[in-house]
PDB file of C-alpha atoms in Angstrom:
ATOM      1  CA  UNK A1031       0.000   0.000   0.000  1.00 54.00           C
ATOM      2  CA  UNK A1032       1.416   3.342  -1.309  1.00 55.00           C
ATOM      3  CA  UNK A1033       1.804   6.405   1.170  1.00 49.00           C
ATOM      4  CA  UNK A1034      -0.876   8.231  -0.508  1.00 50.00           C
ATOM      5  CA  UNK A1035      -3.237   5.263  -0.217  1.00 47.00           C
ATOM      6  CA  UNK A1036      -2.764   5.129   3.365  1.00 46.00           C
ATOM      7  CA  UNK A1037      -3.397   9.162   3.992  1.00 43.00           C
ATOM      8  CA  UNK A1038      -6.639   8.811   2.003  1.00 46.00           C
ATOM      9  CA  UNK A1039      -7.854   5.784   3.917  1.00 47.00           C
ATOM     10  CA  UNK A1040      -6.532   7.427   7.021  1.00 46.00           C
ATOM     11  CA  UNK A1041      -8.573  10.705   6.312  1.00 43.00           C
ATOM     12  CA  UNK A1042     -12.010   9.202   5.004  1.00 45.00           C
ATOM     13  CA  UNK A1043     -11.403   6.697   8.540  1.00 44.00           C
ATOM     14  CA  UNK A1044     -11.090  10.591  10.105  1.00 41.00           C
ATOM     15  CA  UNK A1045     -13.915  11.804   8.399  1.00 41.00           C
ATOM     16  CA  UNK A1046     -16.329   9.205   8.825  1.00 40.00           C
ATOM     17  CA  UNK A1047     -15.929   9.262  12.274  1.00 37.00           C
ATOM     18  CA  UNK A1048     -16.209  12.736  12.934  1.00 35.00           C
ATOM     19  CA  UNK A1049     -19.753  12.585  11.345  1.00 36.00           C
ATOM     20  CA  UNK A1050     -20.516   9.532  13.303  1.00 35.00           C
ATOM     21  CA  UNK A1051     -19.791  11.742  16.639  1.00 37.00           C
ATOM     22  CA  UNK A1052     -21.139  14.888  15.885  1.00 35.00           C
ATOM     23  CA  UNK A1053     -24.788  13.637  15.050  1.00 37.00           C
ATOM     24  CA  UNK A1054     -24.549  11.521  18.337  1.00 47.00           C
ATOM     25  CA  UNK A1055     -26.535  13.737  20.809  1.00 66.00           C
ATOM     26  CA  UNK A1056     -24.929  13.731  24.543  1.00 88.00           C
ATOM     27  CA  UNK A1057     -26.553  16.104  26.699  1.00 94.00           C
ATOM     28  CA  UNK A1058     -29.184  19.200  25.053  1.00 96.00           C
ATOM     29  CA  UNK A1059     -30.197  22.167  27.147  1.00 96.00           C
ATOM     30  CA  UNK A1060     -33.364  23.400  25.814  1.00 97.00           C
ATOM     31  CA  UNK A1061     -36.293  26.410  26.570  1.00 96.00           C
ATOM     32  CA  UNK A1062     -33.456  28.096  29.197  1.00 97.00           C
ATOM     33  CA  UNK A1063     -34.290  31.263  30.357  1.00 97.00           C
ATOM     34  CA  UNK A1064     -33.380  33.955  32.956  1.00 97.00           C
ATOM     35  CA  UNK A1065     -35.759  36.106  35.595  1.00 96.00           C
ATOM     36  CA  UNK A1066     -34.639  38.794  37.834  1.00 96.00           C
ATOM     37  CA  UNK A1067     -37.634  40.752  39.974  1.00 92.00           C
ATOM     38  CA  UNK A1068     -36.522  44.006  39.064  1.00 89.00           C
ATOM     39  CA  UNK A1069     -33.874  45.358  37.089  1.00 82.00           C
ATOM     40  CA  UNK A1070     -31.850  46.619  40.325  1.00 89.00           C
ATOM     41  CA  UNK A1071     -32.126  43.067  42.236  1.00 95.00           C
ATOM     42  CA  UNK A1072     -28.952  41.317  43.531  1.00 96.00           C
ATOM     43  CA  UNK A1073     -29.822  37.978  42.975  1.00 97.00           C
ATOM     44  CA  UNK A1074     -32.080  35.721  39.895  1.00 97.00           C
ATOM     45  CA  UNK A1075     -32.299  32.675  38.704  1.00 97.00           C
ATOM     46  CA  UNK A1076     -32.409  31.011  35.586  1.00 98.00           C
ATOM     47  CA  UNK A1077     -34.036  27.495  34.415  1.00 98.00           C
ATOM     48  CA  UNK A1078     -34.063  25.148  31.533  1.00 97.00           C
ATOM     49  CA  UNK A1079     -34.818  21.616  30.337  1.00 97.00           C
ATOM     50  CA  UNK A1080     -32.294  18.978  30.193  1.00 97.00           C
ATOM     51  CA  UNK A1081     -32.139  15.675  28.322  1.00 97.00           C
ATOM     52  CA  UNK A1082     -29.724  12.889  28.376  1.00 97.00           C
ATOM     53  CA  UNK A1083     -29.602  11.457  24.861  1.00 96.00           C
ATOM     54  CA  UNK A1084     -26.841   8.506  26.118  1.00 94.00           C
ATOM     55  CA  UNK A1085     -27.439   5.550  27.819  1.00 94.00           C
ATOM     56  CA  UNK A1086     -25.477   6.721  30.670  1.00 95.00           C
ATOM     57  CA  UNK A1087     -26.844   7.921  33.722  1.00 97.00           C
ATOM     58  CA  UNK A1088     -24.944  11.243  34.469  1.00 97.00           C
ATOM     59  CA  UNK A1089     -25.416  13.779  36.952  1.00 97.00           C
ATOM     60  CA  UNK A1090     -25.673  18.329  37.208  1.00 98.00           C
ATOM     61  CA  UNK A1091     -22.861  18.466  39.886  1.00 98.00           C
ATOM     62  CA  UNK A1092     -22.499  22.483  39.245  1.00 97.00           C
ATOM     63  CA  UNK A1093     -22.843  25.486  37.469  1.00 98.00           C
ATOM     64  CA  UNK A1094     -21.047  28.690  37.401  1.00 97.00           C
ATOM     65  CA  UNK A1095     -21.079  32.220  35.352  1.00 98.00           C
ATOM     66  CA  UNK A1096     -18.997  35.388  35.565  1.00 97.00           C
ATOM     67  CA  UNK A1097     -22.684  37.214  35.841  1.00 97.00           C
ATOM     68  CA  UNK A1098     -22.811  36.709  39.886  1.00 98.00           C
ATOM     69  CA  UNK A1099     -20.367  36.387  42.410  1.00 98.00           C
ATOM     70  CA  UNK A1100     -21.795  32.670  43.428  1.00 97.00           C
ATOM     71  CA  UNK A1101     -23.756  30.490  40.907  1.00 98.00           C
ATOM     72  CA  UNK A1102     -25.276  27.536  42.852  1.00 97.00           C
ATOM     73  CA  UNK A1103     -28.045  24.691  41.885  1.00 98.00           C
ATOM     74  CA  UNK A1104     -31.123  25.203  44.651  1.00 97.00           C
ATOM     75  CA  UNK A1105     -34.043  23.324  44.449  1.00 96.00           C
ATOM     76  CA  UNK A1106     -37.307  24.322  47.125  1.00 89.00           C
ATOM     77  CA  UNK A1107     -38.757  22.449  50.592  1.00 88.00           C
ATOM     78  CA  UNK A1108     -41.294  23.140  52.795  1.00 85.00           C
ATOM     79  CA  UNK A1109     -40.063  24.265  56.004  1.00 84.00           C
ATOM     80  CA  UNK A1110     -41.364  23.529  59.203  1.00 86.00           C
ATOM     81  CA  UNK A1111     -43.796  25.981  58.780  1.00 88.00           C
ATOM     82  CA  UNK A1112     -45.660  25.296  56.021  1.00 85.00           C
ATOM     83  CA  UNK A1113     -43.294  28.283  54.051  1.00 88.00           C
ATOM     84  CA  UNK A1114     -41.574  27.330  51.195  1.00 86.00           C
ATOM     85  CA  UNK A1115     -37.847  27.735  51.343  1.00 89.00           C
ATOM     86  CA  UNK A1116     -34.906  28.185  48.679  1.00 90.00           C
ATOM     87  CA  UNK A1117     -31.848  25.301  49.779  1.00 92.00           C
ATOM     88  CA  UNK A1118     -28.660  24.803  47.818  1.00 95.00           C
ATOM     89  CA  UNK A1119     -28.473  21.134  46.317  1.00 96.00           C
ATOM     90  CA  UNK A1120     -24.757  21.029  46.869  1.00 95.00           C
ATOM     91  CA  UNK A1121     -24.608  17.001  45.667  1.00 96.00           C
ATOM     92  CA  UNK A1122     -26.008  18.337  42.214  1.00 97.00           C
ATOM     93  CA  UNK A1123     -29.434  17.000  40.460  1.00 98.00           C
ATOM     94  CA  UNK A1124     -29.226  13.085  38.953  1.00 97.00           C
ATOM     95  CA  UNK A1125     -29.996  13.140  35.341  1.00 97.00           C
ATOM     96  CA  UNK A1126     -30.083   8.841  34.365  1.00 97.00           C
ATOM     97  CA  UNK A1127     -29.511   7.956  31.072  1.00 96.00           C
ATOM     98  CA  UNK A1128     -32.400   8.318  28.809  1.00 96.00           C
ATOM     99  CA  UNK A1129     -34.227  11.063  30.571  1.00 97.00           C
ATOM    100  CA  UNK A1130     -35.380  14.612  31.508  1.00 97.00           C
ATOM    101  CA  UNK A1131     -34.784  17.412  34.412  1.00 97.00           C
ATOM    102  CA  UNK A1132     -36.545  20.617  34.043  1.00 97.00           C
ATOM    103  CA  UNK A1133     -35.307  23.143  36.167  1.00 97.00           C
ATOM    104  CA  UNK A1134     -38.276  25.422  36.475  1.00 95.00           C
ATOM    105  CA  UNK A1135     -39.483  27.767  38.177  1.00 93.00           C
ATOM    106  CA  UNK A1136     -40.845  26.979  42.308  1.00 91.00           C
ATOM    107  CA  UNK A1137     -38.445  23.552  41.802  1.00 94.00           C
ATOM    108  CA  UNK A1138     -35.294  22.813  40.937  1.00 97.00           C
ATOM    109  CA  UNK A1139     -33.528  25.991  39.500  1.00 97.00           C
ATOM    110  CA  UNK A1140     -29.884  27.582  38.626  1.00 98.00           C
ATOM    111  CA  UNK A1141     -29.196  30.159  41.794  1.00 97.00           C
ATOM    112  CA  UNK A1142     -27.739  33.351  40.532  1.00 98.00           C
ATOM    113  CA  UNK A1143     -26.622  35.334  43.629  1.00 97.00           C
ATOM    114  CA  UNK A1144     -24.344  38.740  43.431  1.00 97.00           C
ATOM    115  CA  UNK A1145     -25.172  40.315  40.112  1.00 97.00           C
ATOM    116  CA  UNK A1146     -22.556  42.403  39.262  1.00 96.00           C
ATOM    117  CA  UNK A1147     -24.806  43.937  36.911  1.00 95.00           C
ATOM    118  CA  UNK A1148     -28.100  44.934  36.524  1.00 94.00           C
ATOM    119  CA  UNK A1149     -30.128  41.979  33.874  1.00 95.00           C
ATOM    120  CA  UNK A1150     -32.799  43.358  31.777  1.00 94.00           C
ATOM    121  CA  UNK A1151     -35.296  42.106  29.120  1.00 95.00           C
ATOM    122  CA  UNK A1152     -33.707  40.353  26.050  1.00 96.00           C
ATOM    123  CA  UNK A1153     -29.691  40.436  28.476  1.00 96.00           C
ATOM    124  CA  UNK A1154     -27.943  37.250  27.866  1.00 97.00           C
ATOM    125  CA  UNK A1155     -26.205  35.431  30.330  1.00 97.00           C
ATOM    126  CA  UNK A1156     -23.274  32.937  29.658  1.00 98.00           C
ATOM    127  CA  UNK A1157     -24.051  30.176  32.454  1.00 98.00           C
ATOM    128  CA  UNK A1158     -21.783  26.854  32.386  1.00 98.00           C
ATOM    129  CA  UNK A1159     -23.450  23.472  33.593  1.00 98.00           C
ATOM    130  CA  UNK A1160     -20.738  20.978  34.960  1.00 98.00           C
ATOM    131  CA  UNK A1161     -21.995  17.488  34.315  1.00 97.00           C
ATOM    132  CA  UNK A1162     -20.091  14.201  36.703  1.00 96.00           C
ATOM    133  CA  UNK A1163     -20.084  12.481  32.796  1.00 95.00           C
ATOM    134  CA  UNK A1164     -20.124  14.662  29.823  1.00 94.00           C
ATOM    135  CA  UNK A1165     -18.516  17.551  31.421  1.00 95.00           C
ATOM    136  CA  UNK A1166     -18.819  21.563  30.906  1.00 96.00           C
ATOM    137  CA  UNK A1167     -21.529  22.992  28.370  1.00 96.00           C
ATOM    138  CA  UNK A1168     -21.517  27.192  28.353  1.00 97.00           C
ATOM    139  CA  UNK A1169     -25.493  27.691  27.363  1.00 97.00           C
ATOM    140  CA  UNK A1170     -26.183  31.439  26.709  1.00 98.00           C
ATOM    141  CA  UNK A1171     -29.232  32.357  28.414  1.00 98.00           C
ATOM    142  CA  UNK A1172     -31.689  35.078  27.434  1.00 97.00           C
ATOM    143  CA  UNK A1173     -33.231  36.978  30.673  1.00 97.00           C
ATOM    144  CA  UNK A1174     -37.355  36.757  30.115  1.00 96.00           C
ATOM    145  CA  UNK A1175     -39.227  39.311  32.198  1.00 94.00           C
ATOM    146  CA  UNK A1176     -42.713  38.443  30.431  1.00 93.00           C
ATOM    147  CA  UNK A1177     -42.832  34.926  30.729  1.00 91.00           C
ATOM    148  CA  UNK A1178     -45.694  33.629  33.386  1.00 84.00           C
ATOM    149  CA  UNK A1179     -44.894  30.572  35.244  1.00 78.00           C
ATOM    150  CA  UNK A1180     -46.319  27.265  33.794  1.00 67.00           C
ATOM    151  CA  UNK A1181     -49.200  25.410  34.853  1.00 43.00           C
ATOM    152  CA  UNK A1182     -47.891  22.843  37.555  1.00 40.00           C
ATOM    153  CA  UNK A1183     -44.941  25.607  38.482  1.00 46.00           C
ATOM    154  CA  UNK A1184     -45.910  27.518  40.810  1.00 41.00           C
ATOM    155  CA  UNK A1185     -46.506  26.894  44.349  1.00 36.00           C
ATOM    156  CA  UNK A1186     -49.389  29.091  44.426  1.00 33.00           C
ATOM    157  CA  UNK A1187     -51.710  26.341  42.777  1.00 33.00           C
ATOM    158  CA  UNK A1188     -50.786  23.877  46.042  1.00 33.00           C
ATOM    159  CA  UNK A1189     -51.770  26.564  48.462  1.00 33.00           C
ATOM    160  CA  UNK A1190     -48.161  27.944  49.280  1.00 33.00           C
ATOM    161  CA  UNK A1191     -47.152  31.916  48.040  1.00 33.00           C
ATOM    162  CA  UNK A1192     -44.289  32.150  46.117  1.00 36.00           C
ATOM    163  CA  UNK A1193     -42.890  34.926  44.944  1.00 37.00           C
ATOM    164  CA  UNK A1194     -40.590  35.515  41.733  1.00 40.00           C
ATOM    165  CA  UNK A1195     -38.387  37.972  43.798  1.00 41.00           C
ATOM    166  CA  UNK A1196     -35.577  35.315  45.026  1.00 42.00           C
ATOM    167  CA  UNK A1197     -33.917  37.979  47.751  1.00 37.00           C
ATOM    168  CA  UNK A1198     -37.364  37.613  49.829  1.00 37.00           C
ATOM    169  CA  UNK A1199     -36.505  33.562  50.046  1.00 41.00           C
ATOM    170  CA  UNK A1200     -34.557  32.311  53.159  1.00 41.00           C
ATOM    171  CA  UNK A1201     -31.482  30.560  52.129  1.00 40.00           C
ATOM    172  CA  UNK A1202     -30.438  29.939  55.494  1.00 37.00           C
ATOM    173  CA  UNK A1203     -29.232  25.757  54.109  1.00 39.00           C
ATOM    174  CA  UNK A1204     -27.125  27.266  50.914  1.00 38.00           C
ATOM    175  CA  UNK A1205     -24.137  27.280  52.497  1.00 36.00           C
TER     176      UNK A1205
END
């Protein structure tokens, strides 16, 4: 087999699976979006679906963004009082292989405490998610002021109040 043979079976070998990885699907962050409560607040959160296309169980374990001086992953609990309470998830959010997590609002949400600047309508935030299996993914997310909460989101329809503005929540557990 001539050099040149062997560079053009090398490169089509290359080629073919380059294709083969880049339509495999890993991880896909979809429908992410930001809220703040006002355009001066110190702290907002963001929230999108995620979907494990592998066959791997894999796992959020963090997220962080140059937007706030701490990024954290909180999810919500009732507290002994009935009052719904932000925590930080500090052991991250399981994601098993073939699934979904939603991060939405009144569940499960990205933490965005510290704004360094003020987030308006239409801003975009750079946010990375750090996955335990298929590592970092930057997602840029676009700050929605006018979105309303999904039915089955808010903890309003169970009876509790919850507000959008995250600096009235006690995170007395994020630390």
């Amino acid at each position: 087999m001539s050099l040149k043979t062997l560079l053009l079976a090398a490169t089509a070998a290359t080629a073919f699976s380059t294709a083969s990885f880049a339509d495999h699907k890993s991880v896909e962050i979809e429908d992410a979006y930001a809220r703040v409560s006002s355009p001066s607040a110190k702290t907002g959160a963001a929230f999108l679906h995620i979907t494990n296309h592998t066959d791997v169980d894999d796992r959020l374990i963090g997220v962080k963004s140059d937007v706030a001086a701490r990024v954290e992953l909180h999810t919500h609990e009732a507290g002994d009082n009935g009052v719904m309470r932000m925590i930080h998830v500090e052991e991250g959010f399981d994601l098993p292989a073939g699934s979904e997590h939603v991060l939405k609002r009144g569940g499960d949400h990205v933490m965005l405490m510290g704004l360094n600047r003020s987030l308006a309508h239409g801003d975009v935030v750079p946010v990375t998610l750090v996955f335990e299996k298929a590592g970092e993914m930057t997602v840029d997310i676009k700050v929605d002021l006018e979105r309303k909460a999904q039915h089955g989101e808010a903890h309003a329809e169970h009876g509790h109040s919850h507000s959008d503005d995250h600096a009235e929540h006690d995170h007395s557990k994020h630390h």
